[in-house]
Coordinates of C-alpha atoms in Angstrom, one line a residue:
X1 CA -78.4 12.5 20.3
X2 CA -80.6 13.5 16.9
X3 CA -80.3 12.6 13.4
X4 CA -80.4 15.0 10.7
X5 CA -82.3 13.7 7.8
X6 CA -82.0 15.2 4.4
X7 CA -84.5 13.7 1.9
X8 CA -84.4 16.4 -0.7
X9 CA -82.1 18.9 -2.3
X10 CA -80.5 21.0 0.0
X11 CA -77.7 23.3 -1.5
X12 CA -76.3 26.6 0.1
X13 CA -73.4 28.4 1.2
X14 CA -72.1 27.8 4.8
X15 CA -72.4 24.7 6.4
X16 CA -76.0 23.0 5.7
X17 CA -75.5 20.0 8.1
X18 CA -73.6 21.4 11.1
X19 CA -74.0 18.6 13.4
X20 CA -74.1 18.7 17.3
X21 CA -71.8 16.9 19.3
X22 CA -73.7 13.8 19.2
X23 CA -75.8 14.3 16.2
X24 CA -76.1 11.6 13.2
X25 CA -76.7 12.5 9.5
X26 CA -78.9 10.7 7.0
X27 CA -79.0 11.7 3.3
X28 CA -81.8 9.8 1.4
X29 CA -81.7 8.3 -2.1
X30 CA -82.0 10.9 -4.8
X31 CA -81.3 13.8 -2.2
X32 CA -78.4 16.1 -2.7
X33 CA -76.8 17.9 0.0
X34 CA -74.1 20.4 -0.7
X35 CA -72.3 23.7 0.1
X36 CA -70.8 26.3 -2.2
X37 CA -68.1 27.4 0.1
X38 CA -67.4 25.3 3.0
X39 CA -68.7 21.6 4.3
X40 CA -71.8 19.9 3.3
X41 CA -71.3 17.9 6.7
X42 CA -69.3 19.1 9.6
X43 CA -69.4 17.7 13.3
X44 CA -66.7 18.0 16.1
X45 CA -68.0 15.1 18.1
X46 CA -68.5 11.6 17.7
X47 CA -71.0 11.0 14.6
X48 CA -72.4 8.6 12.1
X49 CA -73.1 9.6 8.6
X50 CA -75.1 7.4 6.4
X51 CA -75.3 8.4 2.9
X52 CA -77.6 7.0 0.1
X53 CA -77.7 10.3 -2.2
X54 CA -75.2 13.2 -3.2
X55 CA -73.1 15.1 -0.7
X56 CA -70.6 17.8 -1.9
X57 CA -68.7 20.6 -0.3
X58 CA -66.3 23.5 -1.7
X59 CA -63.6 22.5 1.3
X60 CA -64.9 18.8 2.0
X61 CA -68.1 16.9 1.4
X62 CA -67.9 15.5 5.2
X63 CA -65.5 16.6 7.8
X64 CA -65.8 14.9 11.2
X65 CA -63.7 14.6 14.3
X66 CA -64.6 11.0 14.7
X67 CA -67.5 8.4 13.8
X68 CA -68.4 6.3 11.0
X69 CA -69.3 7.1 7.4
X70 CA -71.1 4.7 5.1
X71 CA -72.1 5.1 1.6
X72 CA -74.5 3.0 -0.5
X73 CA -73.7 1.8 -4.0
X74 CA -75.8 5.0 -5.7
X75 CA -74.1 7.3 -3.2
X76 CA -71.6 10.0 -4.0
X77 CA -69.7 12.5 -1.7
X78 CA -67.2 14.8 -3.1
X79 CA -65.2 18.2 -2.6
X80 CA -61.9 19.6 -2.2
X81 CA -61.5 16.9 0.5
X82 CA -64.2 14.1 0.2
X83 CA -64.2 12.7 3.4
X84 CA -62.0 14.3 6.2
X85 CA -62.0 12.2 9.7
X86 CA -60.1 13.5 12.5
X87 CA -60.2 10.8 15.1
X88 CA -60.5 6.9 15.2
X89 CA -63.3 6.4 12.5
X90 CA -64.3 4.2 9.9
X91 CA -65.4 4.5 6.4
X92 CA -67.5 2.0 4.4
X93 CA -67.8 3.1 0.8
X94 CA -70.1 1.0 -1.7
X95 CA -70.5 4.3 -4.0
X96 CA -67.9 7.1 -5.2
X97 CA -66.0 9.4 -3.1
X98 CA -64.1 12.2 -5.2
X99 CA -61.7 14.7 -4.0
X100 CA -59.9 17.3 -5.7
X101 CA -57.1 16.9 -3.2
X102 CA -57.7 14.0 -1.2
X103 CA -60.6 11.3 -1.5
X104 CA -60.4 10.2 2.1
X105 CA -57.9 12.1 4.6
X106 CA -57.5 10.5 8.0
X107 CA -56.0 12.1 11.2
X108 CA -56.6 15.7 10.4
X109 CA -55.8 18.3 12.9
X110 CA -57.1 19.9 15.4
X111 CA -59.0 16.8 16.5
X112 CA -57.5 14.8 19.3
X113 CA -57.5 10.9 19.2
X114 CA -59.5 8.9 21.5
X115 CA -57.2 6.7 23.2
X116 CA -59.6 4.0 24.1
X117 CA -60.2 3.3 20.2
X118 CA -57.3 1.6 18.1
X119 CA -57.1 3.6 14.9
X120 CA -59.2 3.8 11.7
X121 CA -60.8 1.4 9.1
X122 CA -61.8 2.0 5.7
X123 CA -63.6 -0.9 3.7
X124 CA -64.0 0.0 0.0
X125 CA -66.0 -2.0 -2.7
X126 CA -66.7 1.2 -4.7
X127 CA -64.5 4.0 -6.0
X128 CA -62.4 6.3 -4.4
X129 CA -60.6 8.8 -6.3
X130 CA -58.6 12.1 -6.4
X131 CA -56.6 14.3 -8.7
X132 CA -54.5 15.6 -6.1
X133 CA -52.5 14.4 -3.3
X134 CA -53.8 10.9 -2.7
X135 CA -57.0 8.9 -3.0
X136 CA -56.5 7.9 0.8
X137 CA -54.3 10.0 2.9
X138 CA -53.1 9.6 6.4
X139 CA -51.7 12.8 7.9
X140 CA -51.6 12.0 11.9
X141 CA -48.1 11.0 13.5
X142 CA -49.7 8.9 16.1
X143 CA -48.7 4.9 16.7
X144 CA -52.3 3.9 15.8
X145 CA -53.4 1.6 13.2
X146 CA -55.2 2.1 10.1
X147 CA -56.8 -0.7 8.1
X148 CA -57.8 -0.6 4.7
X149 CA -59.6 -3.3 2.8
X150 CA -60.4 -2.7 -1.1
X151 CA -62.0 -4.7 -3.2
X152 CA -63.1 -2.0 -5.4
X153 CA -61.0 0.8 -7.2
X154 CA -58.9 3.3 -5.3
X155 CA -57.3 5.8 -7.8
X156 CA -55.0 8.9 -7.2
X157 CA -51.4 10.1 -7.7
X158 CA -51.2 8.0 -4.7
X159 CA -53.7 5.6 -3.9
X160 CA -52.8 5.5 -0.4
X161 CA -50.3 8.0 1.3
X162 CA -49.0 7.3 4.6
X163 CA -47.6 9.5 7.4
X164 CA -44.0 9.8 9.0
X165 CA -45.1 8.4 12.4
X166 CA -44.9 5.0 13.9
X167 CA -48.4 4.0 13.2
X168 CA -49.2 0.6 11.5
X169 CA -50.8 0.8 7.8
X170 CA -52.4 -2.4 6.9
X171 CA -53.7 -2.3 3.3
X172 CA -55.4 -5.3 1.9
X173 CA -56.0 -5.1 -1.9
X174 CA -58.1 -7.6 -3.6
X175 CA -59.6 -5.0 -6.1
X176 CA -57.6 -2.1 -7.8
X177 CA -55.4 0.6 -6.8
X178 CA -54.2 2.8 -9.2
X179 CA -51.1 5.0 -8.2
X180 CA -48.6 4.4 -5.6
X181 CA -49.0 2.9 -2.2
X182 CA -46.9 4.9 0.3
X183 CA -46.7 3.4 3.8
X184 CA -45.6 5.1 6.9
X185 CA -42.7 4.7 9.5
X186 CA -44.2 1.8 11.3
X187 CA -44.2 -2.0 10.7
X188 CA -46.6 -2.0 8.0
X189 CA -48.5 -4.4 5.9
X190 CA -49.5 -4.4 2.1
X191 CA -51.2 -7.5 0.7
X192 CA -52.1 -7.0 -3.0
X193 CA -51.7 -10.9 -4.0
X194 CA -55.6 -11.0 -5.0
X195 CA -55.6 -7.5 -6.3
X196 CA -54.0 -5.2 -9.0
X197 CA -51.7 -2.3 -8.2
X198 CA -50.7 0.1 -11.1
X199 CA -48.1 1.8 -9.1
X200 CA -45.2 1.3 -6.8
X201 CA -45.6 -0.1 -3.2
X202 CA -43.0 1.6 -0.6
X203 CA -42.2 1.7 3.0
X204 CA -40.3 3.9 5.3
X205 CA -38.9 3.2 8.6
X206 CA -39.9 -0.2 10.2
X207 CA -40.0 -3.7 9.4
X208 CA -42.7 -3.7 6.6
X209 CA -44.2 -6.7 4.6
X210 CA -45.0 -6.0 0.8
X211 CA -46.9 -8.7 -0.9
X212 CA -47.9 -8.2 -4.6
X213 CA -49.9 -10.2 -7.0
X214 CA -49.5 -10.4 -10.8
X215 CA -48.3 -7.6 -12.6
X216 CA -45.0 -5.8 -13.2
X217 CA -44.8 -4.5 -9.5
X218 CA -42.2 -2.1 -7.7
X219 CA -41.6 -2.8 -4.2
X220 CA -39.5 -0.9 -1.8
X221 CA -39.7 -1.4 1.8
X222 CA -37.4 1.5 3.0
X223 CA -35.3 1.4 6.0
X224 CA -35.6 -1.5 8.3
X225 CA -35.6 -5.3 7.5
X226 CA -38.5 -5.7 5.0
X227 CA -40.3 -8.8 3.2
X228 CA -41.0 -8.1 -0.4
X229 CA -42.8 -10.6 -2.6
X230 CA -43.7 -9.7 -6.2
X231 CA -45.4 -12.6 -7.6
X232 CA -46.1 -13.1 -11.3
X233 CA -44.4 -10.4 -13.7
X234 CA -41.8 -8.3 -14.2
X235 CA -40.9 -7.1 -10.5
X236 CA -38.4 -4.5 -9.3
X237 CA -37.4 -4.6 -5.6
X238 CA -35.7 -1.6 -3.7
X239 CA -33.1 -3.2 -1.0
X240 CA -31.3 -0.9 1.5
X241 CA -30.7 -3.3 4.2
X242 CA -29.0 -6.7 4.6
X243 CA -32.1 -7.6 6.8
X244 CA -34.4 -7.1 3.4
X245 CA -36.1 -10.3 2.4
X246 CA -36.7 -10.5 -1.5
X247 CA -39.0 -13.5 -2.3
X248 CA -39.5 -14.6 -5.8
X249 CA -39.9 -18.4 -4.7
X250 CA -43.7 -18.6 -4.4
X251 CA -45.3 -20.7 -6.8
X252 CA -46.4 -18.9 -10.0
X253 CA -43.6 -16.1 -9.8
X254 CA -41.9 -15.4 -12.7
X255 CA -40.9 -12.8 -15.2
X256 CA -37.6 -10.7 -15.4
X257 CA -37.0 -9.4 -12.1
X258 CA -34.6 -6.8 -10.8
X259 CA -33.3 -5.6 -7.4
X260 CA -32.1 -2.0 -7.1
X261 CA -29.8 -2.3 -4.1
X262 CA -28.2 0.6 -1.9
X263 CA -26.1 -2.0 -0.2
X264 CA -23.6 -4.4 -1.9
X265 CA -25.8 -7.3 -3.0
X266 CA -25.7 -11.0 -4.4
X267 CA -28.4 -12.5 -6.5
X268 CA -27.4 -16.0 -5.2
X269 CA -30.5 -17.6 -3.2
X270 CA -29.9 -17.1 0.6
X271 CA -32.0 -16.4 3.6
X272 CA -32.7 -13.2 2.6
X273 CA -33.4 -14.2 -1.2
X274 CA -35.8 -16.8 -2.2
X275 CA -36.2 -17.9 -5.9
X276 CA -34.5 -16.4 -9.1
X277 CA -33.8 -12.9 -9.5
X278 CA -32.6 -12.0 -13.2
X279 CA -31.3 -8.4 -12.7
X280 CA -29.3 -6.3 -10.2
X281 CA -28.8 -2.4 -10.4
X282 CA -26.5 -0.8 -7.6
X283 CA -27.6 2.4 -6.2
X284 CA -25.3 5.1 -5.0
X285 CA -21.7 4.4 -3.3
X286 CA -18.9 2.0 -4.0
X287 CA -20.8 -1.1 -4.1
X288 CA -20.5 -4.8 -5.4
X289 CA -22.9 -6.8 -7.1
X290 CA -23.0 -10.7 -7.7
X291 CA -25.0 -12.6 -10.1
X292 CA -26.4 -16.3 -10.1
X293 CA -26.4 -19.0 -12.6
X294 CA -28.9 -17.3 -14.7
X295 CA -27.9 -14.8 -17.5
X296 CA -27.8 -11.7 -15.4
X297 CA -27.8 -8.1 -16.1
X298 CA -25.6 -6.3 -13.3
X299 CA -25.6 -2.4 -13.7
X300 CA -23.3 -0.2 -11.5
X301 CA -23.1 3.4 -10.7
X302 CA -20.8 6.2 -10.6
X303 CA -18.7 4.9 -7.7
X304 CA -15.9 2.0 -8.0
X305 CA -18.0 -1.5 -8.4
X306 CA -17.1 -5.0 -8.3
X307 CA -19.4 -6.8 -10.8
X308 CA -19.5 -10.5 -10.8
X309 CA -22.1 -12.1 -13.1
X310 CA -21.5 -15.7 -11.9
X311 CA -22.6 -18.4 -14.2
X312 CA -24.4 -17.9 -16.9
X313 CA -23.8 -15.3 -20.1
X314 CA -23.9 -12.0 -17.8
X315 CA -24.2 -8.5 -19.2
X316 CA -22.1 -6.1 -16.7
X317 CA -22.4 -2.3 -17.2
X318 CA -20.1 -0.4 -14.7
X319 CA -20.9 3.3 -15.8
X320 CA -18.3 6.0 -14.1
X321 CA -15.6 4.6 -11.4
X322 CA -13.0 2.3 -11.5
X323 CA -14.9 -0.9 -11.9
X324 CA -13.9 -4.6 -11.8
X325 CA -15.6 -7.1 -13.9
X326 CA -15.5 -11.0 -13.1
X327 CA -15.8 -12.9 -16.2
X328 CA -16.2 -16.7 -16.4
X329 CA -18.3 -17.4 -19.6
X330 CA -17.7 -16.7 -23.0
X331 CA -21.1 -15.1 -23.3
X332 CA -20.2 -12.5 -20.8
X333 CA -20.3 -9.0 -22.0
X334 CA -18.5 -6.1 -20.3
X335 CA -20.0 -2.6 -21.1
X336 CA -18.3 0.6 -20.6
X337 CA -19.7 2.4 -23.6
X338 CA -22.4 4.4 -22.1
X339 CA -22.1 8.3 -22.2
X340 CA -20.1 9.2 -19.1
X341 CA -18.4 6.0 -18.5
X342 CA -14.8 6.6 -17.5
X343 CA -12.1 5.6 -14.8
X344 CA -9.6 2.4 -15.0
X345 CA -11.4 -0.6 -15.5
X346 CA -10.4 -4.0 -15.1
X347 CA -11.7 -7.5 -16.0
X348 CA -10.9 -10.6 -13.9
X349 CA -11.0 -13.7 -16.0
X350 CA -11.1 -17.2 -15.3
X351 CA -11.1 -17.9 -19.1
X352 CA -9.1 -16.8 -22.0
X353 CA -10.0 -13.1 -22.7
X354 CA -9.3 -10.0 -25.1
X355 CA -10.1 -6.5 -24.2
X356 CA -10.0 -5.9 -27.8
X357 CA -12.9 -8.3 -28.6
X358 CA -15.9 -5.8 -29.2
X359 CA -18.6 -8.8 -28.8
X360 CA -17.3 -9.2 -25.3
X361 CA -16.4 -5.8 -24.4
X362 CA -18.3 -2.6 -25.4
X363 CA -16.2 0.6 -24.7
X364 CA -12.8 1.0 -23.2
X365 CA -11.4 -1.2 -20.3
X366 CA -7.9 -0.7 -19.3
X367 CA -6.8 -3.8 -17.4
X368 CA -6.9 -7.5 -17.3
X369 CA -6.3 -10.4 -14.7
X370 CA -6.2 -14.0 -15.5
X371 CA -7.6 -16.0 -12.5
X372 CA -7.0 -19.6 -11.3
X373 CA -4.3 -22.0 -12.8
X374 CA -5.4 -22.8 -16.2
X375 CA -3.1 -22.0 -19.3
X376 CA -4.9 -18.9 -20.5
X377 CA -4.4 -16.0 -22.9
X378 CA -4.8 -12.2 -22.3
X379 CA -5.0 -9.7 -24.9
X380 CA -5.0 -6.0 -24.6
X381 CA -6.3 -3.2 -26.8
X382 CA -5.2 0.2 -28.1
X383 CA -5.1 1.8 -24.7
X384 CA -2.3 1.7 -22.1
X385 CA -3.3 -1.8 -20.5
X386 CA -2.0 -3.7 -17.6
X387 CA -2.3 -7.3 -18.0
X388 CA -1.6 -9.7 -15.2
X389 CA -1.3 -13.8 -15.8
X390 CA -2.1 -16.5 -13.2
X391 CA -0.2 -19.4 -12.1
X392 CA -0.4 -21.1 -15.4
X393 CA 1.3 -20.8 -18.7
X394 CA 0.0 -17.4 -20.1
X395 CA 0.2 -15.9 -23.5
X396 CA -0.2 -12.0 -22.9
X397 CA -0.2 -9.7 -25.9
X398 CA -0.5 -6.0 -25.3
X399 CA -1.2 -4.7 -28.8
X400 CA -1.0 -1.0 -29.2
X401 CA -0.5 1.2 -26.1
X402 CA 2.1 1.6 -23.4
X403 CA 1.5 -1.6 -21.5
X404 CA 2.4 -3.4 -18.3
X405 CA 2.3 -7.3 -18.9
X406 CA 3.1 -9.5 -15.9
X407 CA 3.1 -13.2 -16.3
X408 CA 3.0 -14.7 -12.8
X409 CA 4.1 -18.3 -12.2
X410 CA 4.7 -20.6 -15.1
X411 CA 6.3 -20.4 -18.6
X412 CA 4.7 -17.4 -19.9
X413 CA 5.0 -15.6 -23.3
X414 CA 4.7 -11.7 -22.9
X415 CA 4.7 -10.0 -26.4
X416 CA 4.3 -5.9 -25.8
X417 CA 3.1 -5.1 -29.3
X418 CA 3.2 -1.7 -30.4
X419 CA 4.2 1.3 -27.5
X420 CA 6.6 1.6 -24.7
X421 CA 5.9 -1.4 -22.8
X422 CA 7.1 -3.0 -19.4
X423 CA 7.4 -6.8 -19.3
X424 CA 7.4 -8.9 -15.8
X425 CA 7.8 -12.3 -16.5
X426 CA 7.9 -13.4 -12.9
X427 CA 8.6 -16.9 -11.9
X428 CA 9.1 -19.4 -14.6
X429 CA 11.0 -19.8 -18.0
X430 CA 9.2 -16.8 -19.9
X431 CA 9.6 -15.5 -23.4
X432 CA 9.6 -11.5 -23.2
X433 CA 8.8 -10.0 -26.6
X434 CA 9.1 -6.3 -26.9
X435 CA 7.7 -5.6 -30.1
X436 CA 7.9 -1.9 -31.6
X437 CA 8.8 0.9 -29.2
X438 CA 11.1 1.1 -26.4
X439 CA 10.4 -1.8 -24.1
X440 CA 11.7 -2.7 -20.7
X441 CA 11.9 -6.1 -18.9
X442 CA 11.6 -5.7 -15.3
X443 CA 12.7 -8.3 -12.6
X444 CA 11.5 -5.8 -9.7
X445 CA 9.3 -8.7 -8.1
X446 CA 12.4 -11.2 -8.1
X447 CA 13.8 -11.4 -4.3
X448 CA 16.8 -13.2 -5.6
X449 CA 19.4 -11.6 -8.2
X450 CA 19.2 -12.1 -12.0
X451 CA 21.6 -12.2 -14.6
X452 CA 20.2 -10.7 -17.7
X453 CA 21.8 -10.0 -21.0
X454 CA 20.2 -8.1 -24.0
X455 CA 23.1 -9.1 -26.4
X456 CA 22.7 -12.8 -25.4
X457 CA 18.7 -12.5 -25.3
X458 CA 18.9 -14.8 -22.3
X459 CA 18.5 -14.4 -18.4
X460 CA 19.2 -16.9 -15.4
X461 CA 18.8 -16.7 -11.8
X462 CA 15.7 -15.6 -9.8
X463 CA 12.7 -14.8 -11.9
X464 CA 15.1 -14.6 -15.0
X465 CA 15.7 -18.4 -15.0
X466 CA 15.3 -19.6 -18.2
X467 CA 14.0 -16.4 -19.8
X468 CA 14.7 -15.3 -23.5
X469 CA 14.4 -11.8 -24.5
X470 CA 13.8 -10.0 -27.9
X471 CA 12.8 -6.6 -29.0
X472 CA 13.9 -5.3 -25.3
X473 CA 15.8 -2.0 -24.8
X474 CA 15.6 -1.6 -21.2
X475 CA 16.2 -3.6 -18.0
X476 CA 15.3 -3.2 -14.6
X477 CA 16.8 -5.3 -11.8
X478 CA 15.6 -7.1 -8.9
X479 CA 16.1 -7.0 -5.0
X480 CA 19.1 -8.8 -5.2
X481 CA 22.7 -8.7 -6.5
X482 CA 22.3 -8.2 -10.5
X483 CA 24.1 -8.5 -13.7
X484 CA 22.4 -6.5 -16.3
X485 CA 24.1 -6.3 -19.7
X486 CA 22.6 -4.2 -22.5
X487 CA 23.3 -4.6 -26.3
X488 CA 24.6 -2.0 -29.0
X489 CA 21.4 0.2 -28.9
X490 CA 20.6 2.8 -26.4
X491 CA 19.7 1.0 -23.1
X492 CA 18.3 2.1 -19.7
X493 CA 19.5 0.0 -17.2
X494 CA 18.2 0.2 -13.5
X495 CA 20.0 -2.1 -10.9
X496 CA 17.2 -2.0 -8.3
X497 CA 18.4 -3.0 -4.8
X498 CA 21.5 -5.1 -4.2
X499 CA 25.1 -4.7 -5.3
X500 CA 24.7 -4.8 -8.8
X501 CA 26.8 -4.9 -12.1
X502 CA 25.8 -2.8 -14.9
X503 CA 27.2 -3.3 -18.6
X504 CA 25.7 -0.8 -21.1
X505 CA 27.7 -2.2 -23.8
X506 CA 27.4 -0.2 -27.0
X507 CA 25.0 2.7 -27.8
X508 CA 24.4 5.9 -25.5
X509 CA 23.2 4.1 -22.4
X510 CA 21.9 5.4 -19.1
X511 CA 23.0 3.6 -16.1
X512 CA 21.1 3.9 -12.6
X513 CA 22.6 1.9 -9.8
X514 CA 19.9 2.6 -7.3
X515 CA 20.6 1.1 -3.7
X516 CA 23.8 -0.8 -2.9
X517 CA 27.3 -0.7 -3.8
X518 CA 27.1 -0.8 -7.8
X519 CA 29.7 -1.6 -10.4
X520 CA 29.5 0.3 -13.9
X521 CA 31.8 -1.9 -16.2
X522 CA 33.4 -1.1 -19.6
X523 CA 34.8 -3.6 -21.9
X524 CA 36.3 -1.0 -24.4
X525 CA 36.6 2.6 -25.2
X526 CA 33.9 2.4 -28.1
X527 CA 31.3 1.7 -25.7
X528 CA 31.2 5.1 -24.4
X529 CA 32.7 7.5 -27.0
X530 CA 33.2 11.3 -26.8
X531 CA 29.9 13.3 -27.8
X532 CA 26.4 12.7 -27.9
X533 CA 27.4 8.7 -28.2
X534 CA 28.5 8.5 -24.5
X535 CA 26.8 6.8 -21.3
X536 CA 25.3 8.7 -18.6
X537 CA 25.7 7.3 -15.1
X538 CA 22.9 9.1 -13.2
X539 CA 23.5 8.2 -9.4
X540 CA 26.8 7.5 -8.9
X541 CA 27.6 7.6 -5.0
X542 CA 30.9 7.6 -2.8
X543 CA 28.6 6.6 0.2
X544 CA 27.2 3.7 -1.4
X545 CA 30.3 2.3 -2.4
X546 CA 29.7 2.6 -6.3
X547 CA 32.8 2.0 -8.5
X548 CA 33.4 2.4 -12.3
X549 CA 35.2 -0.4 -13.6
X550 CA 37.7 0.3 -16.5
X551 CA 40.2 -2.4 -16.1
X552 CA 39.1 -4.1 -19.2
X553 CA 40.3 -1.1 -21.5
X554 CA 43.8 -1.2 -22.5
X555 CA 44.9 2.6 -21.2
X556 CA 47.9 2.9 -23.6
X557 CA 47.1 1.4 -27.1
X558 CA 50.7 2.5 -28.0
X559 CA 52.4 -0.6 -26.5
X560 CA 51.5 -4.1 -26.0
X561 CA 49.6 -5.7 -23.2
X562 CA 46.7 -4.2 -21.3
X563 CA 47.9 -1.1 -19.4
X564 CA 46.2 0.4 -16.3
X565 CA 44.9 4.1 -16.3
X566 CA 46.6 6.9 -14.3
X567 CA 44.2 8.9 -12.6
X568 CA 45.1 12.9 -12.4
X569 CA 42.0 14.0 -11.0
X570 CA 41.1 17.6 -12.7
X571 CA 44.5 18.2 -14.2
X572 CA 44.7 18.5 -17.9
X573 CA 46.5 15.9 -20.0
X574 CA 50.4 16.1 -20.3
X575 CA 50.8 14.1 -23.4
X576 CA 51.2 10.7 -21.6
X577 CA 49.0 7.8 -22.8
X578 CA 46.9 6.1 -20.3
X579 CA 45.7 9.6 -18.3
X580 CA 42.4 9.6 -16.7
X581 CA 40.6 12.8 -15.7
X582 CA 37.4 14.5 -14.9
X583 CA 36.0 17.8 -14.9
X584 CA 32.7 19.4 -13.5
X585 CA 30.7 21.8 -15.5
X586 CA 26.9 23.0 -15.2
X587 CA 26.1 20.4 -12.8
X588 CA 27.5 17.5 -14.8
X589 CA 30.8 15.5 -14.1
X590 CA 32.6 14.3 -17.1
X591 CA 35.1 11.5 -17.0
X592 CA 37.7 11.1 -19.9
X593 CA 40.7 9.2 -20.9
X594 CA 43.5 9.6 -23.2
X595 CA 44.6 6.2 -24.6
X596 CA 47.4 7.5 -27.1
X597 CA 49.2 10.3 -25.4
X598 CA 47.8 13.1 -28.0
X599 CA 46.2 15.2 -25.3
X600 CA 42.8 14.1 -26.8
X601 CA 39.9 12.3 -25.1
X602 CA 39.2 8.8 -26.7
X603 CA 36.1 8.0 -24.6
X604 CA 33.9 10.0 -22.4
X605 CA 31.4 9.0 -19.4
X606 CA 29.1 11.5 -17.8
X607 CA 27.8 11.5 -14.2
X608 CA 24.6 13.4 -13.1
X609 CA 25.6 16.0 -10.5
X610 CA 28.9 17.8 -9.6
X611 CA 30.9 15.2 -8.0
X612 CA 34.4 15.1 -6.8
X613 CA 36.2 11.8 -8.0
X614 CA 39.4 10.3 -6.6
X615 CA 41.0 6.9 -7.7
X616 CA 39.3 4.7 -5.4
X617 CA 35.9 5.3 -7.4
X618 CA 37.4 3.6 -10.1
X619 CA 38.9 -0.1 -11.1
X620 CA 41.7 1.2 -13.3

């Protein structure tokens, strides 16, 4: 074993210090050792390099297969790579290490690790710097450990760049690291609580521990169950596993902190979250986010998100997707105003809420659901809204748009406003107010039959019990046997399930019995005149037992009393009052009656479809 000593200035091409397998090298104070096209110091064995002067090389200042390198305070090593160490080795730097690409590279091929030595160590009190890949870069894929202790300055695009292997990276920073700290795939450890990091610290696979000090830190453990502690400052945590631990519970932790989560996440303190986090941002996918008692900001993504701010005056931003916002504070803000925000969005509120309130809602939200049992109000906006009440007595107002209002249990008031609205009072004595447009009162959710009259403006039975109706044009029945009566307007009556009775009353009505043996009842010929003012029955069915009830119409007005009709099928009138006939043309069946024997129809009812009728289809 020999020691190559350089006490003067030696600069040449090639390798001026080409070490034997066991040689060491010493560069004295004030000396310069350099290569203009290769390595200043190169060795393929186990070596010790003590640098007190200046060393530089075009490819690398120092490249060794293994050993140790130490720099005193005035020493300098630089090159494309400052120092490249291939085997388990150590660096102690009190001076300056510079690399165009890498300051210190660990694990470079073709060197083979020595299995009797565990990993590498780097101790820095000086400066390690690069302008390229990383100030310190690990490129082996072994399971060995590297230990970096820094009380100086390490600076680069990444201050530390790990590899993809399962080795353990241990970084203790009590100085300054400028640039990111990118750890490898093992169970890595970063402790910067006594130092400063100007960049993000990120893990990979493995259960990593990331501990930062004061400052606005960015911590992301990557895959695995990671422990992340930001300390004082406005910290950002990346979470992608339910096993991740976010710790803001350490004394002195403060600031406005944010979790960016790639799983559904809650800011409520738990076994995996200590202390208080203010903000939550969701990564990709259909994820949900929950706040805590603070004034949180919850930010969704392009998926379908559920955002629940919890207590506090929260701001919730959904972006794209069909998002749901849970509101429980008058200071909550729902924000769908950002460019690209779309979807059918819903507010679920335990307080009275208006989708038209521009202080509480930014942008467009389509649906509102009231929660709990309190007597709350819910108001829509200019869109086609869906407003759902709770079990209390609600006041729902649709405003403009074709809205669906559903009261739930309780004595509710439903006001459709402008547009063609559907009002569902459900249980309770409800007030259904249609407003402008063509509006429908629907009892589809009632399991028991209802009796509703637009003429009287009242309802009874099932969910219609105690209801009042105004400004309603159409009725939709229940799952039971209903009685639906229109008014003088052009009504649409839908029977629903059950054996229903439909009375159009005046106007050109559209009657649909739907399932069951339904009866279409007429009280006078004037209720369905000939021409465009007559009624249409859309689904008359022999098989279901439907019947058209004309028994209240006097078939012969030329004599006293109430006469029954005589059904003559498709035959022509013969001048005898009270004849009832039908004709089929163009897929439409028309029923007509002559009340005075003048061979002219005095009323007409049309049926959708070509239907062969018989006397049993009528109550004459």
